[in-house]
Short mmCIF file of C-alpha atoms in Angstrom, two decimals:
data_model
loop_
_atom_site.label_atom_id
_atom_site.label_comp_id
_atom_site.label_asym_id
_atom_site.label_seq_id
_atom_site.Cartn_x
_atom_site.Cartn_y
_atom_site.Cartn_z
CA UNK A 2 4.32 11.31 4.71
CA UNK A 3 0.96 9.82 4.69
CA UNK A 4 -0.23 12.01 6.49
CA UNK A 5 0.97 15.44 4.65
CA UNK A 6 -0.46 13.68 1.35
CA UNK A 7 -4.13 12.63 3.10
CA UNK A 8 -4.14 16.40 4.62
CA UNK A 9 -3.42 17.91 1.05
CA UNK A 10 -6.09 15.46 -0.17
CA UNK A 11 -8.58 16.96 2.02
CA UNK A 12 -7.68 20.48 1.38
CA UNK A 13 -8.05 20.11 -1.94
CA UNK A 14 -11.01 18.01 -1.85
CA UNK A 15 -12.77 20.37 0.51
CA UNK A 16 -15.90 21.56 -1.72
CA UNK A 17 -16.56 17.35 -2.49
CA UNK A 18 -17.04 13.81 -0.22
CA UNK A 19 -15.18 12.30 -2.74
CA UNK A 20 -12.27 11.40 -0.33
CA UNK A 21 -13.75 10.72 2.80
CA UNK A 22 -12.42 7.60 3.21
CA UNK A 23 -9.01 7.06 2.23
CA UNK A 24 -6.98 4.21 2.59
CA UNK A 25 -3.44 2.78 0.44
CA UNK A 26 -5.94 1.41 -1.60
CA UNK A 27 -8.51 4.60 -2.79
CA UNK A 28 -8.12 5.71 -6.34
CA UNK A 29 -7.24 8.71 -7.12
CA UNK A 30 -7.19 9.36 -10.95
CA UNK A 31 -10.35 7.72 -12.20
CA UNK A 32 -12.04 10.27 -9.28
CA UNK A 33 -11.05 13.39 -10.87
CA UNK A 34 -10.37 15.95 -13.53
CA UNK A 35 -6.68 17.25 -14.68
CA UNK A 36 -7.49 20.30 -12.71
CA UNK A 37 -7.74 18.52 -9.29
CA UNK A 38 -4.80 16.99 -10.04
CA UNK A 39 -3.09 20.37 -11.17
CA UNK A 40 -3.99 21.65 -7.43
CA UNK A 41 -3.07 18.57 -5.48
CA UNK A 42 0.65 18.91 -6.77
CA UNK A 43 0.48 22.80 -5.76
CA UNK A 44 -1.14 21.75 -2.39
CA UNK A 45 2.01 19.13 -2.04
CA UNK A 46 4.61 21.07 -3.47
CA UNK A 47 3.08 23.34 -0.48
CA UNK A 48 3.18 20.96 2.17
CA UNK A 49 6.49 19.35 1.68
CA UNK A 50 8.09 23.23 1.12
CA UNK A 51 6.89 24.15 4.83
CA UNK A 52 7.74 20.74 5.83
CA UNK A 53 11.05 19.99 4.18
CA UNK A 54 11.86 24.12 4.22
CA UNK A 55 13.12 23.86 0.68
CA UNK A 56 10.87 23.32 -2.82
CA UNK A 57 10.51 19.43 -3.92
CA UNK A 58 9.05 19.56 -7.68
CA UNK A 59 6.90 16.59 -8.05
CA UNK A 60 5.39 17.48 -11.27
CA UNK A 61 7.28 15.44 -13.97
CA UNK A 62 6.32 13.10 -17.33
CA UNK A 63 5.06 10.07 -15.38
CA UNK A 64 2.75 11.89 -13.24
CA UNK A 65 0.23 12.03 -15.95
CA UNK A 66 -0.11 8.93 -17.77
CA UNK A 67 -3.06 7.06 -17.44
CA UNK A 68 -1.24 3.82 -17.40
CA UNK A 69 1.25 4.68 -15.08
CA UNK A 70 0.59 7.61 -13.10
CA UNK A 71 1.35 7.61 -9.25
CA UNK A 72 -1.96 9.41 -8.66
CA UNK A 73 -3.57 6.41 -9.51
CA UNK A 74 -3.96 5.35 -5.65
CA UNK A 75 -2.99 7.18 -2.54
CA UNK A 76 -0.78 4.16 -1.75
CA UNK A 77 1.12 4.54 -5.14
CA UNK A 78 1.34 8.28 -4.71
CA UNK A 79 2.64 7.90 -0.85
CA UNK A 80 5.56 5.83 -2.48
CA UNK A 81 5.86 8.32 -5.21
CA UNK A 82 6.10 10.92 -2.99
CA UNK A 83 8.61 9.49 -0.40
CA UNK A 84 11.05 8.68 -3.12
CA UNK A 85 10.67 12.28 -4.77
CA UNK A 86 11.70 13.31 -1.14
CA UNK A 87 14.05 11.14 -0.97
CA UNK A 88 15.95 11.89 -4.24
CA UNK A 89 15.20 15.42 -4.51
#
């Protein structure tokens, strides 16, 4: 999974050297706008549909609060993503 997230990452981050680097640990949300976030779930939803060969919503309530939003870190968003999987 870590590596379908870190290649949506990079496809979305293509025009920037924001994400380089990225490790369990690199934030996320405090890097970008709502918009970049608005294309990473598209790029996911992508992924995981050619991946998974059915559509995995990951857009939801929790995705964008500030306090608790699993696009705070890769790391968090890897475990967000797995259990999304998982359960949907």
């Amino acid at each position: 999974m870590k590596a379908l997230l870190m290649k949506a990452l990079e496809e979305v981050d293509r025009d920037s050297e924001t994400f380089d680097l990225i490790d369990e640990n690199t934030e996320i949300y405090s890097n970008v706008d709502s918009f970049f976030i608005l294309e990473l779930i598209l790029e996911i939803e992508d992924k995981l549909k050619k991946k998974f060969g059915r559509y995995i919503p990951i857009a939801d309530g929790e995705i964008m609060s500030s306090k608790n939003t699993p696009f705070y870190t890769f790391g968090s968003l890897v475990i967000f993503i797995e259990k999304k999987v998982e359960n949907g």
